[in-house]
């Protein structure tokens, strides 16, 4: 196809870059960015390839962030077209990664090319942060790049992540934050024994009942304008040997919090531990924090994205913090305003993943418009 956005998206989709195997995608992008004067810093960690690229030294920094890796295609015979052979049918580009998120990456790079051609002496700094592992472990990807950038006081003011945020039409929703997630792995310790001799045992299930009741009934916060109230759900619970005449010696409970910015993981930990102590329980408790909540409530980035979408698409996007976690959680640690804007998410991770060709072309125009608002 003659459109540079679609051509680059097709080139990327042709590489079966299943996380964290980049398959040459990043070198393709690096080449394009070098051609228009970007300084490139390759930052591989383990098997994951990453790069940081920037153009300009003065003013505020606007970074575009994304990933070149994709989830596996599954059985290719379930696809209408081969998953790594980009194919356009009825105005849609099909292939693994078309929507998540090789299409967005193509739109970002072409937008940068057009922007630099028009404004070679732009005032602010334009940057890219690209990883080859967002979909799998994400341990050596954006999180490590952010650590390295922070350790040398690299500044980042605004970050636009190209994750597919749109629901039923391009730009109807942008993500301006995500909830935090923390899991508790709790073991209540008792004394195993014969059910006929309870005085010689200590049943952890009986002891835990009042605690669990209080845990379930607790209100953690009321949420706020951007986040629903923090929620706790028990995911797994187990005790007993399977025999009907044995008092169990231990009971294990796993519960997860999806939390808003009205609390912190520290506050949650403290409240749960206080509760356990109040109930006089003997226990072992291990916490696993998988992501802090982040929020870009207002400011120049949200304004720029909202205005650009409105100007290009004719509607005002809804701001949302719904969905799972994304690499935005790591980038927000740099103190940057972070917003996610990308194509429709209806087919991501599915067979016959696709993106509307016109949407992708439009997305490049929106991205360029955002650059003009922030780094011109
Ligand atoms: Zn993605």
XYZ file of C-alpha atoms and ligand atoms in Angstrom:
377
model
C 0.000 0.000 0.000
C 1.104 3.507 -0.816
C 0.525 5.009 2.614
C 3.724 5.146 4.715
C 1.884 4.308 7.970
C 0.338 1.157 6.518
C 3.569 0.183 4.740
C 5.562 0.357 7.981
C 2.838 -1.481 9.932
C 2.965 -4.238 7.282
C 6.740 -4.482 7.550
C 6.479 -4.877 11.343
C 3.648 -7.425 11.203
C 5.730 -9.550 8.799
C 8.213 -10.209 11.632
C 6.935 -12.902 14.032
C 8.207 -11.037 17.109
C 6.727 -13.133 19.890
C 7.839 -11.749 23.297
C 10.645 -11.108 23.936
C 12.055 -11.969 20.469
C 12.194 -8.663 18.573
C 12.973 -10.234 15.150
C 14.565 -7.068 13.764
C 11.565 -4.783 14.323
C 13.521 -2.306 16.447
C 16.402 -2.014 13.951
C 13.812 -1.075 11.341
C 12.500 1.710 13.613
C 16.001 2.804 14.642
C 16.962 3.187 10.983
C 13.965 5.428 10.327
C 14.585 7.556 13.418
C 18.321 7.878 12.755
C 17.516 9.134 9.257
C 15.663 12.103 10.763
C 18.320 12.970 13.320
C 17.410 11.005 16.445
C 20.153 9.939 18.842
C 19.706 6.237 19.583
C 20.594 4.392 22.745
C 20.139 0.626 22.596
C 19.377 -0.774 26.059
C 19.148 -4.574 25.952
C 18.544 -6.435 29.230
C 18.641 -10.241 29.197
C 16.780 -11.452 26.104
C 14.768 -8.245 25.825
C 15.712 -5.502 23.386
C 14.868 -1.916 24.235
C 15.848 1.450 22.898
C 15.615 5.077 23.944
C 15.810 7.668 21.175
C 15.597 11.429 21.306
C 15.838 14.462 19.065
C 16.528 17.941 20.409
C 18.156 18.888 23.694
C 16.168 21.829 24.964
C 12.730 22.284 26.436
C 10.235 19.729 27.642
C 10.380 16.072 26.581
C 7.484 14.249 24.945
C 8.137 10.513 24.630
C 6.155 7.990 22.610
C 6.225 4.554 24.216
C 5.373 1.144 22.864
C 6.290 -2.487 22.354
C 7.402 -4.440 19.284
C 6.519 -7.841 20.759
C 3.242 -9.649 20.223
C 1.420 -12.534 21.894
C 1.562 -15.917 20.090
C -0.847 -16.382 17.188
C -2.073 -19.799 18.366
C -3.051 -22.328 15.702
C -2.633 -20.453 12.371
C -5.346 -22.611 10.798
C -7.859 -20.757 12.985
C -6.942 -17.519 11.203
C -8.643 -16.432 7.974
C -5.262 -15.110 6.761
C -1.742 -16.149 7.878
C -1.058 -14.219 11.131
C 2.375 -12.952 10.055
C 1.408 -12.099 6.478
C -0.181 -8.644 6.670
C -3.318 -8.635 4.540
C -5.821 -5.871 3.813
C -9.439 -6.954 3.377
C -12.363 -4.509 3.258
C -10.361 -1.615 4.668
C -8.878 -3.593 7.573
C -5.265 -4.631 8.003
C -5.074 -8.173 9.418
C -2.163 -9.783 11.267
C -0.858 -10.471 14.773
C 0.078 -7.129 16.347
C -1.969 -5.007 13.904
C -3.865 -3.419 16.822
C -1.550 -4.323 19.745
C 0.558 -2.465 18.894
C 2.573 -2.472 15.699
C -0.017 -0.246 14.037
C 0.434 2.444 16.709
C 4.217 2.206 16.470
C 4.080 2.720 12.706
C 1.788 5.722 13.239
C 4.185 7.222 15.837
C 7.268 6.895 13.647
C 5.596 8.293 10.531
C 4.116 11.133 12.610
C 7.643 11.943 13.857
C 8.982 11.922 10.276
C 6.297 14.350 9.135
C 6.730 16.556 12.196
C 10.534 16.761 11.813
C 10.225 17.524 8.114
C 7.898 20.444 8.847
C 9.688 21.683 11.964
C 13.362 20.611 11.856
C 14.160 23.128 14.602
C 11.360 22.177 17.021
C 11.754 23.675 20.482
C 11.125 20.708 22.773
C 12.631 17.238 22.814
C 10.885 14.364 21.045
C 11.689 10.849 22.295
C 10.837 7.158 21.850
C 10.913 4.386 24.447
C 10.434 1.005 22.775
C 10.648 -2.486 24.302
C 10.367 -6.073 23.019
C 8.756 -7.407 26.172
C 5.530 -5.874 27.339
C 3.317 -8.914 26.769
C 5.217 -11.664 28.621
C 7.271 -11.173 31.785
C 7.930 -7.464 31.220
C 10.833 -7.837 33.667
C 13.629 -6.614 31.378
C 11.607 -4.121 29.379
C 10.284 -0.652 30.195
C 10.813 -1.140 33.938
C 14.585 -1.542 33.429
C 14.848 1.286 30.913
C 13.034 3.595 33.338
C 15.413 2.560 36.151
C 18.427 3.350 33.958
C 17.000 6.688 32.824
C 16.083 7.680 36.383
C 19.514 6.777 37.741
C 21.042 9.441 35.502
C 18.268 11.992 36.137
C 16.937 11.820 32.604
C 13.847 13.999 32.374
C 10.543 13.034 30.853
C 7.614 15.413 31.023
C 4.967 13.776 28.857
C 4.554 10.198 27.695
C 2.068 8.914 25.184
C 1.662 5.117 25.208
C 0.198 3.651 22.019
C -1.795 0.840 23.670
C -5.139 0.228 21.957
C -7.397 2.348 24.178
C -10.351 2.929 21.834
C -13.609 1.018 22.345
C -15.949 1.405 19.383
C -14.506 4.324 17.429
C -11.030 5.793 17.232
C -10.337 8.170 20.117
C -13.584 7.530 22.014
C -11.533 6.599 25.094
C -8.076 7.440 26.421
C -6.506 5.945 29.528
C -5.177 8.508 31.976
C -4.252 6.051 34.719
C -4.554 2.495 35.956
C -5.458 0.904 39.287
C -2.817 -0.683 41.484
C -2.732 -4.429 42.196
C -1.414 -6.255 45.257
C -1.879 -9.879 46.380
C -1.721 -11.292 49.905
C -0.666 -14.915 50.421
C -1.786 -15.699 53.965
C -1.364 -18.859 56.023
C -3.257 -19.112 59.322
C -1.432 -21.491 61.611
C -3.236 -23.867 64.005
C -2.547 -27.264 65.515
C -3.571 -30.423 63.636
C -5.503 -33.091 65.572
C -8.336 -35.624 65.758
C -11.818 -34.101 65.405
C -12.910 -36.176 68.404
C -10.292 -34.503 70.626
C -10.626 -30.774 69.799
C -9.095 -29.814 73.131
C -5.784 -31.223 71.836
C -5.906 -29.254 68.544
C -6.396 -25.673 67.360
C -8.580 -25.281 64.294
C -7.259 -22.470 61.998
C -10.530 -22.383 60.007
C -12.556 -21.593 63.116
C -10.028 -19.014 64.196
C -9.944 -17.341 60.753
C -13.724 -17.010 60.321
C -14.186 -13.723 62.181
C -11.097 -12.261 60.533
C -12.322 -13.158 57.036
C -15.723 -11.707 57.805
C -14.143 -8.408 58.795
C -11.816 -8.491 55.764
C -14.750 -8.940 53.388
C -16.875 -6.263 55.094
C -14.131 -3.620 55.160
C -14.478 -0.474 53.060
C -11.005 0.541 51.963
C -11.910 3.879 50.403
C -14.675 5.461 48.336
C -12.634 5.905 45.185
C -12.519 9.336 43.594
C -13.436 11.135 40.393
C -11.136 8.899 38.347
C -11.057 5.595 40.233
C -13.770 3.252 41.505
C -13.528 2.267 45.193
C -10.686 -0.099 46.063
C -11.888 -3.699 45.908
C -10.678 -6.845 47.680
C -11.480 -10.309 46.402
C -10.564 -13.671 47.919
C -9.193 -15.713 45.043
C -8.159 -18.989 46.693
C -8.808 -20.648 50.015
C -7.697 -24.049 51.252
C -7.531 -26.126 54.426
C -7.861 -29.758 55.397
C -6.375 -33.102 54.476
C -9.433 -34.484 52.726
C -10.277 -36.768 55.673
C -13.373 -36.035 57.756
C -11.732 -36.818 61.078
C -8.705 -34.506 60.954
C -8.652 -30.936 62.220
C -6.405 -29.086 59.728
C -3.128 -27.652 60.958
C -3.106 -24.727 58.494
C -5.402 -22.719 56.307
C -4.161 -20.747 53.298
C -6.004 -17.786 51.824
C -4.985 -15.731 48.801
C -6.654 -12.370 48.250
C -6.061 -9.537 45.780
C -6.673 -5.794 45.967
C -7.298 -3.537 42.968
C -6.643 -0.188 44.546
C -7.215 3.468 43.788
C -4.985 6.462 44.482
C -6.963 7.108 47.698
C -4.907 4.427 49.506
C -1.370 3.067 49.176
C -0.097 -0.495 49.248
C 1.539 0.388 52.609
C -1.798 1.428 54.065
C -3.463 -1.764 52.847
C -0.686 -3.947 54.304
C -0.887 -2.136 57.628
C -4.653 -2.466 57.927
C -4.608 -6.188 57.112
C -1.805 -6.862 59.586
C -3.551 -4.869 62.342
C -6.685 -6.872 61.692
C -4.832 -10.201 61.950
C -3.297 -9.132 65.241
C -6.596 -7.923 66.641
C -8.048 -11.364 65.970
C -5.149 -12.980 67.824
C -4.135 -15.148 64.881
C -0.855 -16.947 64.352
C 0.023 -16.430 60.737
C 2.523 -16.090 57.952
C 1.847 -13.365 55.386
C 3.623 -12.698 52.077
C 2.728 -9.759 49.858
C 3.244 -9.474 46.088
C 2.862 -5.990 44.618
C 2.338 -6.147 40.856
C 1.713 -2.478 40.146
C 1.195 0.888 41.790
C -1.767 2.954 40.660
C -1.004 6.012 38.605
C -3.098 8.925 37.492
C -2.603 11.887 35.193
C -5.649 13.819 36.261
C -5.142 17.017 34.341
C -2.432 19.101 32.765
C -0.868 19.828 29.413
C -0.731 16.238 28.167
C -4.385 15.370 28.846
C -5.390 18.743 27.367
C -3.244 18.205 24.264
C -4.531 14.668 23.659
C -8.177 15.581 24.232
C -7.957 18.633 21.956
C -6.108 16.728 19.213
C -8.659 13.903 19.231
C -11.498 16.390 19.167
C -9.954 18.272 16.265
C -9.133 15.153 14.213
C -12.129 12.907 15.039
C -14.861 15.358 15.977
C -15.606 13.886 19.398
C -14.278 14.330 22.932
C -12.636 11.211 24.389
C -13.719 9.742 27.712
C -10.950 9.549 30.325
C -10.741 6.116 31.927
C -8.585 4.125 34.356
C -10.214 0.764 33.534
C -8.476 -2.415 32.435
C -5.419 -4.314 33.641
C -1.927 -2.953 34.061
C 0.282 -1.448 31.327
C 3.838 -0.162 30.970
C 2.452 3.267 31.836
C 2.804 2.237 35.511
C 6.622 2.182 35.164
C 6.901 5.412 33.175
C 4.716 7.313 35.644
C 7.461 6.743 38.244
C 9.616 9.248 36.360
C 7.100 11.908 37.341
C 5.874 12.146 33.755
C 2.286 12.783 32.781
C 1.181 9.556 31.052
C -1.722 8.985 28.672
C -2.578 5.960 26.524
C -4.140 6.486 23.107
C -4.322 3.866 20.388
C -6.687 2.083 18.000
C -9.716 -0.110 18.811
C -9.039 -2.960 21.213
C -11.847 -5.266 20.015
C -9.576 -7.884 18.374
C -6.396 -7.717 20.472
C -4.855 -11.070 21.467
C -7.554 -12.824 19.353
C -7.433 -14.705 16.054
C -7.931 -12.436 13.035
C -6.530 -9.422 14.924
C -7.030 -6.363 12.736
C -7.047 -2.604 12.611
C -9.024 -0.221 10.452
C -6.683 1.252 7.813
C -8.304 4.688 7.968
C -8.080 4.684 11.778
C -4.358 4.024 11.612
C -3.827 6.868 9.140
C -5.949 9.100 11.371
C -3.957 8.033 14.435
C -0.725 9.251 12.790
C -2.383 12.640 12.228
C -3.495 12.795 15.890
C 0.012 11.883 17.106
C 1.545 14.587 14.898
C -1.013 17.071 16.199
C -0.012 16.189 19.801
C 3.670 16.749 18.926
C 2.780 20.184 17.546
C 1.006 21.071 20.801
C 3.804 19.981 23.134
C 7.235 20.230 21.502
C 6.839 22.713 18.638
Zn 0.033 -3.896 23.984
